[in-house]
XYZ file of C-alpha atoms in Angstrom:
301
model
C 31.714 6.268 52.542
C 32.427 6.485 49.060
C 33.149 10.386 49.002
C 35.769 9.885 51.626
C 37.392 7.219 49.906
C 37.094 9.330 46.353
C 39.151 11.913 48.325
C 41.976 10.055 49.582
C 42.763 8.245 46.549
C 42.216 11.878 44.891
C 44.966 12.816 47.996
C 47.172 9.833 47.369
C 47.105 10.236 43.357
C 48.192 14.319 43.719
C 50.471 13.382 46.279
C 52.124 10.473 43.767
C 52.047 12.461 40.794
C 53.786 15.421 42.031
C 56.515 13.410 42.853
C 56.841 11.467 39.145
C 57.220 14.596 37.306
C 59.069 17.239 40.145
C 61.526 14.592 41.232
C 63.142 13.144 37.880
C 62.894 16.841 36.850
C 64.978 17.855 39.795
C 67.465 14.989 38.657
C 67.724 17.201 35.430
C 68.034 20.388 35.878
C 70.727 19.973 38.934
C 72.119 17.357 37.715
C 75.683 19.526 38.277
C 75.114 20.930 41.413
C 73.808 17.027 42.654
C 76.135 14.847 40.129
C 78.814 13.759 42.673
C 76.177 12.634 45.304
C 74.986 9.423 45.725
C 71.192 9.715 45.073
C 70.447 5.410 44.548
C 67.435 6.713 47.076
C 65.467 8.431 44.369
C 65.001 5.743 42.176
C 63.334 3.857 44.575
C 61.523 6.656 45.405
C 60.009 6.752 42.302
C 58.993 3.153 42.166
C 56.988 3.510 45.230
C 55.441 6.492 43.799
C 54.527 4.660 40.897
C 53.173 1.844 41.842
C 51.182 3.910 44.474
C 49.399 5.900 41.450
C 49.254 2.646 39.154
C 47.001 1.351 41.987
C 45.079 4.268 43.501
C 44.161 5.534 39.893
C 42.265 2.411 38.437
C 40.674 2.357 42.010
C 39.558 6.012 42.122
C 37.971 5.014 38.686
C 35.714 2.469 40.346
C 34.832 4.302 43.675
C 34.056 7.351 40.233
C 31.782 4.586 38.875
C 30.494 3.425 42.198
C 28.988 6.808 43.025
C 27.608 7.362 39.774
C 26.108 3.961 39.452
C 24.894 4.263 42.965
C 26.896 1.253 44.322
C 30.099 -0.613 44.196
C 28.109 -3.910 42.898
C 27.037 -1.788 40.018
C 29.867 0.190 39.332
C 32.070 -3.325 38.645
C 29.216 -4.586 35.791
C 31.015 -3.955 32.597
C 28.632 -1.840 31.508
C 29.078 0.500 34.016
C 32.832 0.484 33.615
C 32.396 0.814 29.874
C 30.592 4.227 30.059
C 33.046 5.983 32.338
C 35.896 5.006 30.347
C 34.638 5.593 27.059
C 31.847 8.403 27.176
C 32.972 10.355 30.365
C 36.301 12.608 30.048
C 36.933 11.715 33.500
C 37.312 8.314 32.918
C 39.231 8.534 29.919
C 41.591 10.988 31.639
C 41.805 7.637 34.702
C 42.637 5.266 32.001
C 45.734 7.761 30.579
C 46.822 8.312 34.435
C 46.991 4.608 34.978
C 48.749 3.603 31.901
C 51.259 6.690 32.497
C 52.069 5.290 36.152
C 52.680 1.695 34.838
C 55.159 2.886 32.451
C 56.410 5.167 34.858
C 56.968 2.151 37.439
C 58.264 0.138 34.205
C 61.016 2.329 33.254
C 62.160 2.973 37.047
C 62.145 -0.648 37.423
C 64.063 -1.251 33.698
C 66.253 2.034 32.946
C 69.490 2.706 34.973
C 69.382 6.551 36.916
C 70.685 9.124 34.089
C 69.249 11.266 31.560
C 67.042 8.927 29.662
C 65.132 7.725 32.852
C 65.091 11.534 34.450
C 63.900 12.458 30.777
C 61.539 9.580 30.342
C 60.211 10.065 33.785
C 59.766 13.659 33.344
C 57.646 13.441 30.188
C 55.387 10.816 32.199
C 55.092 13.346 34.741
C 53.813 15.882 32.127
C 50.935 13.485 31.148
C 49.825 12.727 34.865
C 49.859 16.461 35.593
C 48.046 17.168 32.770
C 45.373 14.469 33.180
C 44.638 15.998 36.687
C 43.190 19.148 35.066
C 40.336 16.642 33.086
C 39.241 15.014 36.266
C 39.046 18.586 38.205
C 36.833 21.590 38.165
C 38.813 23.255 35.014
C 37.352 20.412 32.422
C 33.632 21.575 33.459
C 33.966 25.059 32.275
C 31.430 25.388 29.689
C 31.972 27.847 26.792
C 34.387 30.043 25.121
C 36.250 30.188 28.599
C 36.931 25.859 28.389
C 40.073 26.093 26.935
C 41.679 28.860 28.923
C 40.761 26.949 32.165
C 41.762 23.812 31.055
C 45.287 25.105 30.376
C 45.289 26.917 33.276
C 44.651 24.546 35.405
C 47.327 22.262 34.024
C 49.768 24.768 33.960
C 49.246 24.963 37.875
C 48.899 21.193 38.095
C 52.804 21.314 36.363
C 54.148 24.007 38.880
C 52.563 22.494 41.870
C 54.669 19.626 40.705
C 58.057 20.982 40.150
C 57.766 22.047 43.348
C 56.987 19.529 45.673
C 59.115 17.110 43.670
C 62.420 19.784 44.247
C 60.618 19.884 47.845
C 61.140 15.879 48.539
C 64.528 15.898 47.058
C 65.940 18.717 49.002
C 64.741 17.041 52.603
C 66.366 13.857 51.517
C 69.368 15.419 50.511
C 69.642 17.023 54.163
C 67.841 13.622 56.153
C 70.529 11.607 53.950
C 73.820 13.896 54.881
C 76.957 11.803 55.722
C 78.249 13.425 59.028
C 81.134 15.958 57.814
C 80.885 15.782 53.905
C 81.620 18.806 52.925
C 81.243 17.873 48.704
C 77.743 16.722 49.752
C 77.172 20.081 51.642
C 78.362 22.017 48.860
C 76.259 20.247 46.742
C 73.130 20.784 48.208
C 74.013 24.780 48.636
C 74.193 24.651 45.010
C 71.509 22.907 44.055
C 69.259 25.401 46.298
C 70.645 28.144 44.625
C 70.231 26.719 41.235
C 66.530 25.887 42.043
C 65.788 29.791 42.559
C 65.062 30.396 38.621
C 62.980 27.408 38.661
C 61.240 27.921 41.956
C 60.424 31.604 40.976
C 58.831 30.131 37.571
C 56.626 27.957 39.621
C 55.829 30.359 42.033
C 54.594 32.762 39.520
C 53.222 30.159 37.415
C 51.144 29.324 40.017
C 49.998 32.922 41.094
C 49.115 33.435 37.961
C 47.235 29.950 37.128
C 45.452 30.921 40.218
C 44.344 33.904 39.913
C 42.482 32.798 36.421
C 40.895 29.463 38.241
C 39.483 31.827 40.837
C 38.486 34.413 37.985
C 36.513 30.996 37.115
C 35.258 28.402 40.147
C 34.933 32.004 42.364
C 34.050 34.751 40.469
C 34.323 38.618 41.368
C 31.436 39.111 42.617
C 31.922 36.041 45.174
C 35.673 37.082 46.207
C 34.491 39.342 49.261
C 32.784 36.459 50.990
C 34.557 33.122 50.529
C 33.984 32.318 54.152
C 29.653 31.675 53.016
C 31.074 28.570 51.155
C 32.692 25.659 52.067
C 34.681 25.018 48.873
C 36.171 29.266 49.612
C 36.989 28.221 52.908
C 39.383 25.905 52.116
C 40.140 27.743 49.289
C 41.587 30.594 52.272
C 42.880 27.781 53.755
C 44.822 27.098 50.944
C 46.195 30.164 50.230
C 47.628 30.869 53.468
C 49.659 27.795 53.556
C 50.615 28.779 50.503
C 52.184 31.720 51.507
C 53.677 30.027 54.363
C 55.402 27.961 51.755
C 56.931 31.053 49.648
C 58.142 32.808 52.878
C 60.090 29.448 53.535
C 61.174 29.366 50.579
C 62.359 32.876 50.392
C 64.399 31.787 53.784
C 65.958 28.639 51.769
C 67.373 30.821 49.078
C 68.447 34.017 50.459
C 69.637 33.113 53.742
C 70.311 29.497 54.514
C 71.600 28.252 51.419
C 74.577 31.555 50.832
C 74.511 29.856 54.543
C 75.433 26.699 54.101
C 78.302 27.614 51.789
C 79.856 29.495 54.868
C 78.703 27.217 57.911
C 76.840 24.425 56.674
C 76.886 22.980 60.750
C 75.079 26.505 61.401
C 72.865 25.535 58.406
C 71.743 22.370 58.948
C 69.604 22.727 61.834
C 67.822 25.343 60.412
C 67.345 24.240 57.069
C 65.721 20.674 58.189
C 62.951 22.002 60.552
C 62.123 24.531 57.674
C 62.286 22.046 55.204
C 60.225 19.389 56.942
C 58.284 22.334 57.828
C 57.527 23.221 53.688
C 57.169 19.784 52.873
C 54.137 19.083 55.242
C 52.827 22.431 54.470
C 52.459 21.232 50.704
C 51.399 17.798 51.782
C 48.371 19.644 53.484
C 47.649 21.976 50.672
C 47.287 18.569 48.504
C 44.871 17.104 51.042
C 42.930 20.353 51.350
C 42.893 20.321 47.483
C 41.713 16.785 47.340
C 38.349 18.211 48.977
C 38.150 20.577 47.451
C 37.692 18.802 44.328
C 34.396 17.446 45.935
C 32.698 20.412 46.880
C 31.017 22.701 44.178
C 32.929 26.189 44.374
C 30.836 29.247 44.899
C 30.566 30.140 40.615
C 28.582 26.961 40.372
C 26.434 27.464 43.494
């Protein structure tokens, strides 16, 4: 029972974290294209987020302890507690996440919206992204090949990010229209088609980061057969939704968003089935993630 609950906090934590660094970044880089809109929503958005990783994180770290101690009595002796924070990277990487969330939730509490919260937000962000990486599969690699993994896999942690922050802003944007506002149309064209530099980046970014993890946690020699393991299972699992999510996105920028600068009633409809459509997609990839950080991949097997 432990495991499962290890993986949903895992689940909750990813999903959290994506959103405290990709959605204040969003707030930054379109800040034009989005400035005249009223976005009060994403503040609040951000608290919730927050406090949701502020809690799930220090909890994760005792269900951690729990299954390393054997059981939850023994994983709340300070002893117990003591060692995973202090001699494990793991837990040190726990403590960082929670204390990043609580000053996330502080300043989205404390700071009005502008560029010092989006800025503060966003650097918070990079420190929960990054602290993914030392609780996952890249922190394990032994040898000369550590540090290339390690950055790799926060690299993709980061990209994941931007994009399924942009992802959550763009479907409120569209859920949150006022019937007939043609600024707030025009807004959100332009903020889709200012998201295609950054949305490329990520995409490659994480292409790239992912080709090197596999290079890792797979191996060569293992690529041929990832249906033998469960880890490579999900792993094809994963990809495919994946590249559900770039042909949507491919949709958003070449065709719907020139779109909605022409016929944004023609638009609409279209763009929020395939944006709720995206945004579940990399919900799922999150939870299929989230188990997959409990299974041994097929290098280690």
């Amino acid at each position: 029972m432990i495991e499962v609950w290890i993986v949903i906090l895992r689940g909750v934590q990813y999903a959290a974290g994506a959103l405290l660094l990709g959605l204040p970044a969003f707030m930054l880089y379109s800040a034009r294209a989005i400035g005249p809109l009223n976005l009060r929503w994403s503040r609040s958005a951000l608290i919730w987020a927050a406090a949701a990783l502020a809690l799930a994180a220090p909890a994760a770290l005792l269900a951690q302890t729990a299954m390393m101690a054997g059981s939850l009595s023994e994983a709340v002796k300070p002893a117990s507690l003591s060692f995973m924070i202090t001699g494990m990277g793991l837990g040190k990487a726990m403590v960082v996440r929670t204390l990043a969330a609580v000053l996330a939730l502080a300043a989205a509490l404390l700071l009005r919206p502008g560029r010092l919260m989006w800025g503060g937000l966003t650097l918070l962000g990079l420190i929960i992204s990054a602290s993914f990486a030392w609780t996952g599969h890249g922190a394990a690699t032994e040898g000369s090949g550590h540090a290339v993994h390690l950055i790799s896999d926060i690299v993709h942690a980061v990209a994941a990010s931007v994009w399924i922050g942009a992802l959550a802003a763009f479907a409120v944007l569209i859920l949150r229209r006022p019937s007939g506002d043609a600024a707030w149309d025009a807004g959100v064209a332009r903020s889709l088609t200012g998201f295609a530099g950054v949305g490329a980046a990520a995409v490659g970014a994480l292409v790239v980061t992912g080709l090197i993890n596999s290079a890792y946690l797979v191996g060569l020699s293992r690529a041929l057969s990832l249906g033998d393991s469960p880890y490579g299972v999900l792993l094809m699992i994963k990809l495919a939704l994946f590249g559900l999510m770039v042909a949507l996105a491919a949709l958003h920028r070449f065709r719907l968003a020139p779109l909605m600068t022409r016929d944004a009633g023609q638009a609409l409809p279209h763009l929020k089935k395939s944006l709720a459509v995206e945004f579940i997609l990399a919900l799922t990839i999150l939870a299929v993630i989230a188990v997959m950080g409990a299974l041994p991949p097929p290098a280690a097997l």
